[in-house]
Coordinates of C-alpha atoms in Angstrom, one line a residue:
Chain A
X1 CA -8.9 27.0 -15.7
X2 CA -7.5 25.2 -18.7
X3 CA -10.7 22.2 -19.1
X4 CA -11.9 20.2 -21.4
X5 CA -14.0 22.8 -23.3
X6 CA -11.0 25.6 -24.2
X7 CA -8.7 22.4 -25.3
X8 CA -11.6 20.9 -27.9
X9 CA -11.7 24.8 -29.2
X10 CA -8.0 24.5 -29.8
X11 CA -8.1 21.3 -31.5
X12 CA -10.9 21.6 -33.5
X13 CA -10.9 25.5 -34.5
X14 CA -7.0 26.3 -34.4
X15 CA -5.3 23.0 -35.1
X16 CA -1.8 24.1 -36.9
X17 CA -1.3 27.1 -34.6
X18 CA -2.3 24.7 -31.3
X19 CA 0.1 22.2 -32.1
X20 CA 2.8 24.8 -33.2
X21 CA 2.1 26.0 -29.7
X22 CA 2.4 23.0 -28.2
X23 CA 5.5 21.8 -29.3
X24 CA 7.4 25.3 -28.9
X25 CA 6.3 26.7 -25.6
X26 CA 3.8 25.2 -23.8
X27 CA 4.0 21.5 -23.9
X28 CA 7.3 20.0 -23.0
X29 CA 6.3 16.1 -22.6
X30 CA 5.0 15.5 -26.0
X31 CA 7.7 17.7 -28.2
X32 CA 8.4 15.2 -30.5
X33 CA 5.9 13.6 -32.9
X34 CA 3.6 16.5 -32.5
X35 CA 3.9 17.7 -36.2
X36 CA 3.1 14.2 -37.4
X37 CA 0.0 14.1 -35.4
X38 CA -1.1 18.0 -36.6
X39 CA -1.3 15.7 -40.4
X40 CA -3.4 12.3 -39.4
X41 CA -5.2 13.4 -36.2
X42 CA -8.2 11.1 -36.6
X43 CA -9.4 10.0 -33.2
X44 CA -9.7 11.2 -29.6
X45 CA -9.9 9.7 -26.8
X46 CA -11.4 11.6 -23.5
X47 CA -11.1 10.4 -19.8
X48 CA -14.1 11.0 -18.0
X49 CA -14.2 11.7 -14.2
X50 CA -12.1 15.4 -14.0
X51 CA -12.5 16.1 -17.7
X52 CA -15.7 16.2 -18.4
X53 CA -17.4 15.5 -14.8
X54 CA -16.2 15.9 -10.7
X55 CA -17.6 12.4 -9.3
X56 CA -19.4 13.5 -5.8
X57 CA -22.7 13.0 -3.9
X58 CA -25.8 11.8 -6.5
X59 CA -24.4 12.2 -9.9
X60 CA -21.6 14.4 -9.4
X61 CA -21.7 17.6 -11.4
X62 CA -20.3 18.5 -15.4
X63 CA -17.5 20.0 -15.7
X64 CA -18.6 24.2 -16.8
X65 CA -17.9 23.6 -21.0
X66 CA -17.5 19.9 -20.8
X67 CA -21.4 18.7 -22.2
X68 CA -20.7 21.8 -24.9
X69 CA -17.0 20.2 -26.2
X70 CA -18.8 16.3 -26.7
X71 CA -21.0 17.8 -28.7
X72 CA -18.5 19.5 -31.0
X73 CA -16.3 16.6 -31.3
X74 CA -19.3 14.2 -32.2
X75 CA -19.9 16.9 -35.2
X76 CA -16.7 16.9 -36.3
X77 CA -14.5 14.2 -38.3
X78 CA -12.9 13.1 -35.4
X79 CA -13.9 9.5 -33.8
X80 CA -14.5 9.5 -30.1
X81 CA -13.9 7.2 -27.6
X82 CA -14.6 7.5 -23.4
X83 CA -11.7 5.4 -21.5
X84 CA -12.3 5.1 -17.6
X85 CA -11.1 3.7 -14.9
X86 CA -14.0 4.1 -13.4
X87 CA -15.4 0.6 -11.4
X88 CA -17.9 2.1 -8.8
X89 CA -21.1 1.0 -11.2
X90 CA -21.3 -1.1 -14.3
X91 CA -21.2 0.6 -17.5
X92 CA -24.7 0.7 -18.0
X93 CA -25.6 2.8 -14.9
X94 CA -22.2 4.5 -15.3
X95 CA -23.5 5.2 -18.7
X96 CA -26.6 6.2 -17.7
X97 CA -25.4 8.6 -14.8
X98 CA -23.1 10.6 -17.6
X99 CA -26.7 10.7 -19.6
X100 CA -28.5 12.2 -16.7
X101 CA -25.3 14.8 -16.1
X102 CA -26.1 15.8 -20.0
X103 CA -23.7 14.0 -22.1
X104 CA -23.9 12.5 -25.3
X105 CA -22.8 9.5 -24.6
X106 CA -23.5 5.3 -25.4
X107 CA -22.2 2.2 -23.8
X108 CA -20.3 1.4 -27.2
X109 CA -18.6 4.2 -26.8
X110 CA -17.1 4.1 -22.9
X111 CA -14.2 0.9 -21.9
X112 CA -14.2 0.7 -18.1
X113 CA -12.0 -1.9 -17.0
X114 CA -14.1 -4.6 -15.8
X115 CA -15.1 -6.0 -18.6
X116 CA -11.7 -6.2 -20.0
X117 CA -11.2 -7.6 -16.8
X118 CA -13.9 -10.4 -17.6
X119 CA -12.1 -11.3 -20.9
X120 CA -9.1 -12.3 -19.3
X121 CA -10.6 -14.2 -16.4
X122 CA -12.3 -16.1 -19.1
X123 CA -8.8 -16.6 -21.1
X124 CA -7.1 -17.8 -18.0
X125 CA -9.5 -20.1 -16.3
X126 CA -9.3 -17.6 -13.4
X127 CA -11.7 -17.5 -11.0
X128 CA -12.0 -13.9 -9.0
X129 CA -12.4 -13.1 -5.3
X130 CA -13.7 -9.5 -5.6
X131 CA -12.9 -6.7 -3.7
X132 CA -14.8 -4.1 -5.5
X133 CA -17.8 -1.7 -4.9
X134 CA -20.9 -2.8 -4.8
X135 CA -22.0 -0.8 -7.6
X136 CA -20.0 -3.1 -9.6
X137 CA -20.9 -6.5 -8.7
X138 CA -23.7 -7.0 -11.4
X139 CA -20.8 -7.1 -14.4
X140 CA -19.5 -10.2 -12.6
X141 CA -23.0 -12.1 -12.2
X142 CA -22.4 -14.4 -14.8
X143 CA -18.7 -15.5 -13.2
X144 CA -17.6 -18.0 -11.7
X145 CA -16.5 -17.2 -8.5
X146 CA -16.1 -20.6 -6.5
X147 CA -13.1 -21.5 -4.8
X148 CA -11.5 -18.3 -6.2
X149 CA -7.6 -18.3 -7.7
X150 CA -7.1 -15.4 -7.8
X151 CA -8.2 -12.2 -6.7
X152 CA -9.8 -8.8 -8.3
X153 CA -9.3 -5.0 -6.6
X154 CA -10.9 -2.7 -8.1
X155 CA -12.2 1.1 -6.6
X156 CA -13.9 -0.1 -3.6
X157 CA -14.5 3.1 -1.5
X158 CA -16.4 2.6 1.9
X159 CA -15.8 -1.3 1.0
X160 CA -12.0 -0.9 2.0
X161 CA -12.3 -1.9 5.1
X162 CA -9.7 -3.4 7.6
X163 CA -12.1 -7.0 7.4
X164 CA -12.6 -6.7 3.6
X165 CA -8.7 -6.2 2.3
X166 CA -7.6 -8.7 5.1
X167 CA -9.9 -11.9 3.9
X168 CA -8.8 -10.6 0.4
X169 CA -5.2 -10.9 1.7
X170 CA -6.1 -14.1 3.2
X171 CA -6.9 -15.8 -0.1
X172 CA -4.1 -14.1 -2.1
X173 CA -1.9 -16.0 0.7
X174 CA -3.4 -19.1 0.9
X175 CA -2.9 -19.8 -3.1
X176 CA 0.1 -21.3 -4.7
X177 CA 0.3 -18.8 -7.4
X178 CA -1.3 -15.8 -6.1
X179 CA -2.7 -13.9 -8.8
X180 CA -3.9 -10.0 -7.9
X181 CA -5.6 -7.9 -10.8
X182 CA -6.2 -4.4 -10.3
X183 CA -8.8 -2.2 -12.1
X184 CA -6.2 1.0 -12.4
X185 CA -3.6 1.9 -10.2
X186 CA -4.8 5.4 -9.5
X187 CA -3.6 6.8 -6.4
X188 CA -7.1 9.1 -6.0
X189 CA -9.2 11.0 -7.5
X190 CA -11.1 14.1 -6.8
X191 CA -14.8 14.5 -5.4
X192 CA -17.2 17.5 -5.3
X193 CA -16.1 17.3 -1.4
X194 CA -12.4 16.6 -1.7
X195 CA -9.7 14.1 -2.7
X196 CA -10.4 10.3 -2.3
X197 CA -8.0 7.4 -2.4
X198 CA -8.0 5.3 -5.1
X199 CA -7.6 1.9 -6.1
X200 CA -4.0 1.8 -7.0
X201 CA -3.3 3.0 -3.3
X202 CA -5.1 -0.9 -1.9
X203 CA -2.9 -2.7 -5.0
X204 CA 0.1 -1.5 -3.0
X205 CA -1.1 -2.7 0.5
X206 CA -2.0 -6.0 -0.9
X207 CA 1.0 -6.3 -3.4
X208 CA 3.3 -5.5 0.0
X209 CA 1.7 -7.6 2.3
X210 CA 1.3 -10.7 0.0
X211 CA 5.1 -9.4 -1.9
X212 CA 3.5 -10.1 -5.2
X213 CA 3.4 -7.4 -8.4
X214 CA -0.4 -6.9 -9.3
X215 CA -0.9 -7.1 -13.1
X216 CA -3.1 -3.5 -13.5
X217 CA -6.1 -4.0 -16.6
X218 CA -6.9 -0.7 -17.1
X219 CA -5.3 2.8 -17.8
X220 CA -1.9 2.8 -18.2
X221 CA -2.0 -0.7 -19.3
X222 CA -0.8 -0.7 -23.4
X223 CA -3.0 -3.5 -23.4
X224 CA -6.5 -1.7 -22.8
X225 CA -5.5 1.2 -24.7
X226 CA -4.7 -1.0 -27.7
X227 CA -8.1 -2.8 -27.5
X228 CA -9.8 0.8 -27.4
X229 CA -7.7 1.7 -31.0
X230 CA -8.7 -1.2 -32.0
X231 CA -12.6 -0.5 -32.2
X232 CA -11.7 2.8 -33.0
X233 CA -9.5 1.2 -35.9
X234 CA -6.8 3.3 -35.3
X235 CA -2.9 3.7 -34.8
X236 CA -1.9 5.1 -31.9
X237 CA 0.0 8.2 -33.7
X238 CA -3.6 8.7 -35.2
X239 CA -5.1 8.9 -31.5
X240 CA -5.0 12.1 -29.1
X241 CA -5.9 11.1 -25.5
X242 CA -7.2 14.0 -23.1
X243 CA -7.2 13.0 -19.2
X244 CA -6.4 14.6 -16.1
X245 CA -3.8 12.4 -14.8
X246 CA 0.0 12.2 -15.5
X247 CA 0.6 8.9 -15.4
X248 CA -2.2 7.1 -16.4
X249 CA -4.1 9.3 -18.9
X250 CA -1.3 10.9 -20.5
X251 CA 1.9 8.5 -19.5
X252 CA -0.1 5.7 -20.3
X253 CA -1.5 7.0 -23.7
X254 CA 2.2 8.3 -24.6
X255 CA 3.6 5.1 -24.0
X256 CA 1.5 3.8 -26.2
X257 CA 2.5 5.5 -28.9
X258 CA -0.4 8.2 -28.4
X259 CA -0.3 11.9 -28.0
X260 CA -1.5 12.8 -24.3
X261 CA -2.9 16.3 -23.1
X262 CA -3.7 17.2 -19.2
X263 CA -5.7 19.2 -18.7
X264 CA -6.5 21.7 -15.4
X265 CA -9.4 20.2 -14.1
X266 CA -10.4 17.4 -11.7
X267 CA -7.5 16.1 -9.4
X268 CA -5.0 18.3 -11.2
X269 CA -2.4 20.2 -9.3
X270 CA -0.6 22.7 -9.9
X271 CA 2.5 22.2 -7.6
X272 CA 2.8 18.0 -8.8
X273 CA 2.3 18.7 -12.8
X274 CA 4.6 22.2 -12.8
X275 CA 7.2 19.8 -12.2
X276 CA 6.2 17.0 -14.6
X277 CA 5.3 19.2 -17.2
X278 CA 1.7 20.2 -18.6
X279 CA 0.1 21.9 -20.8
X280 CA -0.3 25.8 -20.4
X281 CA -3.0 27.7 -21.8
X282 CA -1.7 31.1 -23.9
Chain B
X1 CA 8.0 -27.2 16.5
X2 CA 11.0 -25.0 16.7
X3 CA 10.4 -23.0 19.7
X4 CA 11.7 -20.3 21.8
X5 CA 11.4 -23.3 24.9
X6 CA 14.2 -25.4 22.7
X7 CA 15.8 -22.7 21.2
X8 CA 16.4 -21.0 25.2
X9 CA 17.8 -24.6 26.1
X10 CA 19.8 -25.0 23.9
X11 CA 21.6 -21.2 24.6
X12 CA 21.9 -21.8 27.8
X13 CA 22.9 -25.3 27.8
X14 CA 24.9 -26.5 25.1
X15 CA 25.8 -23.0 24.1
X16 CA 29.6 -23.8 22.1
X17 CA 27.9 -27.3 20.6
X18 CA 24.6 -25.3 19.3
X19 CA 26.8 -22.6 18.3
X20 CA 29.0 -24.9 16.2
X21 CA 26.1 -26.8 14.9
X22 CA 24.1 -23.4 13.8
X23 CA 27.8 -22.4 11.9
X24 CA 27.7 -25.8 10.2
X25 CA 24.8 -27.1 9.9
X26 CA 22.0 -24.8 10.2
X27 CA 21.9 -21.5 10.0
X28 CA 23.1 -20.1 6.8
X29 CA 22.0 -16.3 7.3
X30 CA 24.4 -15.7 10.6
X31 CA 27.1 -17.8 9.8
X32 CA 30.0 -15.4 10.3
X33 CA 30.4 -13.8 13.4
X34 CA 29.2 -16.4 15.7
X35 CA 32.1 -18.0 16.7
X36 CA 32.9 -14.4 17.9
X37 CA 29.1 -14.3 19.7
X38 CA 29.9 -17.8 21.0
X39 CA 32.7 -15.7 23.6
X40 CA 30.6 -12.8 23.7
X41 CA 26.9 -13.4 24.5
X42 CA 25.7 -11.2 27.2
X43 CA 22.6 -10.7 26.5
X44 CA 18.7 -11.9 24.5
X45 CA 16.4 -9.3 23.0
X46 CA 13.0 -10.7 22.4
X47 CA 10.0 -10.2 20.0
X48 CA 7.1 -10.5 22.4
X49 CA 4.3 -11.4 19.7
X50 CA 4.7 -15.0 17.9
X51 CA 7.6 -16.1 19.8
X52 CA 6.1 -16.0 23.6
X53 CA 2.3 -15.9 22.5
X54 CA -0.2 -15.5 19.9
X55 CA -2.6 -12.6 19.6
X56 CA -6.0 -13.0 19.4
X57 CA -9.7 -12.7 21.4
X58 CA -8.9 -11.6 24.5
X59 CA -5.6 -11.7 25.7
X60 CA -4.5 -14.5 23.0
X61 CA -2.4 -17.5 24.3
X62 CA 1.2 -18.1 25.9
X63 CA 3.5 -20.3 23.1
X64 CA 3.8 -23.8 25.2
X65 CA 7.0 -23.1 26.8
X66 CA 7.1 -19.8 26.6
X67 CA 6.8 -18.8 30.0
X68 CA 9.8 -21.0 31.2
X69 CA 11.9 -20.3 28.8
X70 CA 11.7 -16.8 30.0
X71 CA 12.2 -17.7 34.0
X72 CA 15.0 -19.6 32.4
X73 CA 16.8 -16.7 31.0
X74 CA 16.0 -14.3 33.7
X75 CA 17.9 -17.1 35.8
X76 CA 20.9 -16.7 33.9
X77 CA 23.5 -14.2 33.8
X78 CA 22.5 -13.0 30.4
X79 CA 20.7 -9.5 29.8
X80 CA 17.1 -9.7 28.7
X81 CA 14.2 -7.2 27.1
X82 CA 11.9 -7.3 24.9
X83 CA 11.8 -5.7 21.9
X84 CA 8.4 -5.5 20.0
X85 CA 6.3 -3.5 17.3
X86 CA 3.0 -4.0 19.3
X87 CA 1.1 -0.2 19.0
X88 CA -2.6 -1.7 20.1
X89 CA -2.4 -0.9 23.8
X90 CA 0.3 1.3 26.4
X91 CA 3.0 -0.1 27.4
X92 CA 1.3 -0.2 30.9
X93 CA -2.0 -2.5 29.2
X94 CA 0.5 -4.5 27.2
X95 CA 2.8 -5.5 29.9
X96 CA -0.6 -6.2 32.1
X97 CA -1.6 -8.8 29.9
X98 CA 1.7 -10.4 29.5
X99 CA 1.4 -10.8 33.4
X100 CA -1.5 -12.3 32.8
X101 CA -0.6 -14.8 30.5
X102 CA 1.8 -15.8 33.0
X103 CA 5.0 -14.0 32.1
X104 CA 7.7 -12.4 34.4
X105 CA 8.3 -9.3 32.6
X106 CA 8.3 -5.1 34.0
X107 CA 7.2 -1.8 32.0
X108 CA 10.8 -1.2 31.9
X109 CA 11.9 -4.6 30.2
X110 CA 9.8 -3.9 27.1
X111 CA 10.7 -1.2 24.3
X112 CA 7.9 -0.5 21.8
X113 CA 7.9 2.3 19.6
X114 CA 5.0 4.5 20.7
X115 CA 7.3 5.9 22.8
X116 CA 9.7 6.3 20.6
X117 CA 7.9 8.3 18.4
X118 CA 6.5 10.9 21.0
X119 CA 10.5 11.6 21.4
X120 CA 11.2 12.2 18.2
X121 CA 8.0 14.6 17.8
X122 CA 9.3 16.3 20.6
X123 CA 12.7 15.9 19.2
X124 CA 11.4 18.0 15.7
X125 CA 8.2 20.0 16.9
X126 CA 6.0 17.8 15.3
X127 CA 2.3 17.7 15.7
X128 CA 0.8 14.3 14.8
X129 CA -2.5 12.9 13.0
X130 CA -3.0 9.9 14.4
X131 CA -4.2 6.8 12.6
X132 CA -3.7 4.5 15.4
X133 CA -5.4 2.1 17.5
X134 CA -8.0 3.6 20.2
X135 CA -5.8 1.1 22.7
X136 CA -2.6 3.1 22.0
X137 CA -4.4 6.7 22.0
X138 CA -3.6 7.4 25.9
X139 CA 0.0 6.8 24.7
X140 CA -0.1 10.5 23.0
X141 CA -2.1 11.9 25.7
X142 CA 0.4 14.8 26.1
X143 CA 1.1 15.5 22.7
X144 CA -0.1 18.6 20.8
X145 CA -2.1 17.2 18.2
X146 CA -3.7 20.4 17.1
X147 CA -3.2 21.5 13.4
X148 CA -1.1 18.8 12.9
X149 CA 2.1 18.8 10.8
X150 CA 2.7 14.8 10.4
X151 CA 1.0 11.7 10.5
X152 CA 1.2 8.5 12.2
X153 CA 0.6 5.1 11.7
X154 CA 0.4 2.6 13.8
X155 CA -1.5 -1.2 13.9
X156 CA -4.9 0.3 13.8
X157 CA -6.5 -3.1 12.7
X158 CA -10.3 -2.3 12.4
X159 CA -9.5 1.7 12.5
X160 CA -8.4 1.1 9.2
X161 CA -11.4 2.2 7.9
X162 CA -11.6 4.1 4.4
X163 CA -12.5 6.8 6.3
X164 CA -9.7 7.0 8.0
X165 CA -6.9 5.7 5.3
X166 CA -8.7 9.0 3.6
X167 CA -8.1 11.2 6.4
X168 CA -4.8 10.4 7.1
X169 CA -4.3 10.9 3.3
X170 CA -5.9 14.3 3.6
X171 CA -3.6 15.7 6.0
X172 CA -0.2 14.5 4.7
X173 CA -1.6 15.7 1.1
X174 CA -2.5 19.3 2.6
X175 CA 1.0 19.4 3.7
X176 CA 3.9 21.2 2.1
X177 CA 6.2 18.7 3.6
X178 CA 4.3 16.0 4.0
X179 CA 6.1 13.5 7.0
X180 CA 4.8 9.9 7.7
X181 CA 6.2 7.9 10.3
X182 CA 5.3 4.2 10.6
X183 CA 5.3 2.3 13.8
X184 CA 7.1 -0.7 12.4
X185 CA 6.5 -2.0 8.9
X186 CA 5.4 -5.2 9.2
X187 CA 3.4 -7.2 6.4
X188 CA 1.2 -8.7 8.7
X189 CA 0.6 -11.0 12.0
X190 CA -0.9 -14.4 13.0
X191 CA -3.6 -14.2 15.5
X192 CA -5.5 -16.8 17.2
X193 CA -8.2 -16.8 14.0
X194 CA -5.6 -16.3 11.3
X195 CA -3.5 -13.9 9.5
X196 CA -4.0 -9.8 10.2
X197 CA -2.9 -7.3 8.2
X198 CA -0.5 -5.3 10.1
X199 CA 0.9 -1.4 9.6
X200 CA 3.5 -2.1 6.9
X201 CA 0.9 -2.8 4.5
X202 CA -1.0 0.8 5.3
X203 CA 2.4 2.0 5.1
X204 CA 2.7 1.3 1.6
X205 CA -0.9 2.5 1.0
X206 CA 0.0 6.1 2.4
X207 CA 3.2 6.4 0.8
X208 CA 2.0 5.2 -2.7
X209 CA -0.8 8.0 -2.7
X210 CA 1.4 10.5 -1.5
X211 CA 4.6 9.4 -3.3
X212 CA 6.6 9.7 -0.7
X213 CA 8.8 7.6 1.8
X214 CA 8.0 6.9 5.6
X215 CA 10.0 7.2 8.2
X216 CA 9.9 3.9 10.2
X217 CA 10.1 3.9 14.2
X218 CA 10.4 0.6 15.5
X219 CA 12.2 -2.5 14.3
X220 CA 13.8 -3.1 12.0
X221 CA 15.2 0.8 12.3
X222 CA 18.7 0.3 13.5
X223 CA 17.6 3.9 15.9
X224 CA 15.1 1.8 17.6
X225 CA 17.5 -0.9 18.0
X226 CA 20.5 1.0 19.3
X227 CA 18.2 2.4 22.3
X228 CA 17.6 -1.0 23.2
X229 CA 21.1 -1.8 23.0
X230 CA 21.8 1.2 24.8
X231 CA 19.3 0.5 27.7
X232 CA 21.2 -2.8 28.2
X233 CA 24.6 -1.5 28.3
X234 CA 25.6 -3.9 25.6
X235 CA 27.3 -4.0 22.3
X236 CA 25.8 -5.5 19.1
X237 CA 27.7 -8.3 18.8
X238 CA 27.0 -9.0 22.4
X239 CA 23.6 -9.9 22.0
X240 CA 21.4 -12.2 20.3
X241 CA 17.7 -11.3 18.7
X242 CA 15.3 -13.9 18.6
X243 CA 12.0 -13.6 16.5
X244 CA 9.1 -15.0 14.4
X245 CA 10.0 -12.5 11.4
X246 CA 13.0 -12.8 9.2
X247 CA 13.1 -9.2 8.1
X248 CA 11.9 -7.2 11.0
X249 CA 13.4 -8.9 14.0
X250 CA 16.1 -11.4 12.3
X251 CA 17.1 -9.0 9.3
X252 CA 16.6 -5.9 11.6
X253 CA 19.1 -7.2 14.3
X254 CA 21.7 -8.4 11.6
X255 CA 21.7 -5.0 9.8
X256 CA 22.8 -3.5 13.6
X257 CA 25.3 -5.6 13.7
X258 CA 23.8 -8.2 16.3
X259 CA 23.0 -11.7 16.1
X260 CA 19.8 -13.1 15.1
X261 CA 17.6 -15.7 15.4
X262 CA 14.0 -16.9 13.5
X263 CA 12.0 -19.7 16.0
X264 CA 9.7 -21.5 14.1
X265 CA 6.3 -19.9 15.8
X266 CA 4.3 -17.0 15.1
X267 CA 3.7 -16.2 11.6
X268 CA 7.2 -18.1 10.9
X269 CA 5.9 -20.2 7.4
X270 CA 7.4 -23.1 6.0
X271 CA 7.7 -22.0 2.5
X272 CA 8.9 -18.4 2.9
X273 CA 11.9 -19.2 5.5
X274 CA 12.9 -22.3 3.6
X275 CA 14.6 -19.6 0.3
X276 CA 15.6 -17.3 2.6
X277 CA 17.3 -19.8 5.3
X278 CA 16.0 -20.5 8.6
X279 CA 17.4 -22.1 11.9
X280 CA 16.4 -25.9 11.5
X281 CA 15.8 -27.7 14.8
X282 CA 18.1 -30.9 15.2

């Protein structure tokens, strides 16, 4: 299994040959640019659920390597960043959770999308009808949330149900300007017992029923990756982002004028990425 | 309000003035061909749900009019059934409460697409999941549901449980070719308390997650048109479609080459018809 752990060994320990090997046999969507990042690789940024942790009953468990390859990045001269898209628990307890799993890891450090979310609520003069988990509701204690205008999805697991996205609907209906954020667009994700729909898969029902295009904060969004470089005070061709997902870890970083690596672990799949291209271990 | 009471009287009654009037004045989406339908009529499909009542507790409530309009048609020389996208009961339980509302209509009158759908399983030796309605479930009775080989979907309303959404997702992600069919794909419905999320919108949800494309039994699928058409004997241009929803019944109909026709009941809303051209009551 290629994870987390043999990919920081790569990086850290065999950088010219990794990258030669990259961009010759092994790594078709990031060909170009590679040698430019082999000279100013400063920063990486790592997803979190299926790189370094499967999410599941309790805690969820570490990924076999994954505790081991945080702690060699923190020692080396690399910055580090932790970008979810993770909106089951605010980033305290999420933080806390990765803590108890074994991880090295502070609340500085990790951008979830709710708060991001927050920010722009506050911009706008939006006020948010949630549709989230409960885990998450404490983030949005201090918002207003009266006579919504607007309305907020974010990974609401047992919380999808047919009552809950229907008064959601209702409200996204009933409003002149219906405005739908969505924290990701993942279609699902994978648990210690199996694959679980995402949010990205109740954006789509609502976005259909109410005919309306959600406006994702999150990963792939350009904008929440820019606002992680940012505090790393990076540029993106600077920045190598590690995730487990095409489109949103390593389409979304790539877009952004980051390199992206999958890696073999959490919801990857061998029949979906051999088509799309992904990184092979020698 | 623009009925299916007003809109029967004035077919039957004043058939060339409302035709010319709808060419005219009117009617902007099925202005050429009527004058052809004006010779032709033989016979009046009808959506059941929005146009003769509204769903809700219990057995919901007959449109006022309703009921005559439909003694008035079965009084005249045109053709008549029912054409309808309901999958929360049988055919048997559906019809039974349309009795009870008052309504003159057989099992063999109404064409929904449960039925449909067990012919083209048996059609392709296809072994369904079903995430359905427990109403409709004695509508597959007969089918072999064992290690199933597709999924469908049908108005499950409160069945649409995370649980289940995750399920259904589950099989058609297990599959090496996944199938989905949809039993219609409507954005949603107006019930006696409001607005309800109807199958389209899971629809979407399943085929986002599993990037792939349903097949859709029901209207507006010309298939499940044309056996209607068949049933009656009839031609397209020989019979008019009269519905609450512009792209499933009035669209549907249209794209088959038949007339049709939105009454202002139902889920019909002001704001959406008025861009995409409605017929206007004089």
């Amino acid at each position: 299994m290629f994870s987390i752990n043999t990919l920081t060994s790569h990086v850290l320990c065999h950088m010219p040959l990794y990258i030669t090997r990259m961009r010759t046999n092994h790594f078709g969507m990031a060909d170009s640019g590679w040698p430019g990042c082999a000279k100013s690789l400063k920063g990486v940024i790592l997803d979190l659920c299926g790189v370094l942790y499967d999410s599941g009953e309790g805690d969820g468990v570490a990924i076999p390597g994954s505790i081991e390859a945080v702690k060699k990045l923190k020692e080396s001269d690399l910055q580090l960043r932790f970008c979810t898209n993770e909106t089951q628990a605010t980033r305290e307890k999420f933080v806390a959770k990765l803590r108890r799993l074994g991880f090295d890891i502070s609340v500085s450090e990790v951008f979830p999308p709710a708060p991001a979310a927050i920010a722009v609520l506050k911009e706008r003069g939006l006020r948010p009808h949630l549709l989230v988990h409960d885990g998450l509701l404490p983030e949005f204690d201090g918002v207003d949330k009266t006579n919504p205008n607007c309305v907020i999805v974010g990974d609401a697991a047992e919380n999808f149900s047919y009552q809950n996205l229907n008064e959601a609907f209702r409200v996204l209906i009933g409003l002149e300007k219906p405005v739908l954020f969505s924290l990701g667009q993942g279609r699902y994700y994978k648990e210690t017992d199996g694959l679980k729909l995402d949010v990205g898969v109740y954006m789509k029902a609502l976005e259909y029923a109410c005919d309306l295009k959600a406006e994702v904060i999150g990963k792939p969004s350009p904008t929440f990756f820019r606002s992680v470089l940012n505090d790393m005070g990076l540029k993106p061709h600077e920045v190598l982002m590690i995730g487990d997902d095409l489109l949103n870890d390593v389409g979304g970083a790539q877009h952004c004028g980051m390199k992206g690596v999958q890696v073999r672990t959490g919801k990857y799949r061998n029949c979906i990425s051999a088509e799309l291209g992904s990184f092979e271990a020698s």
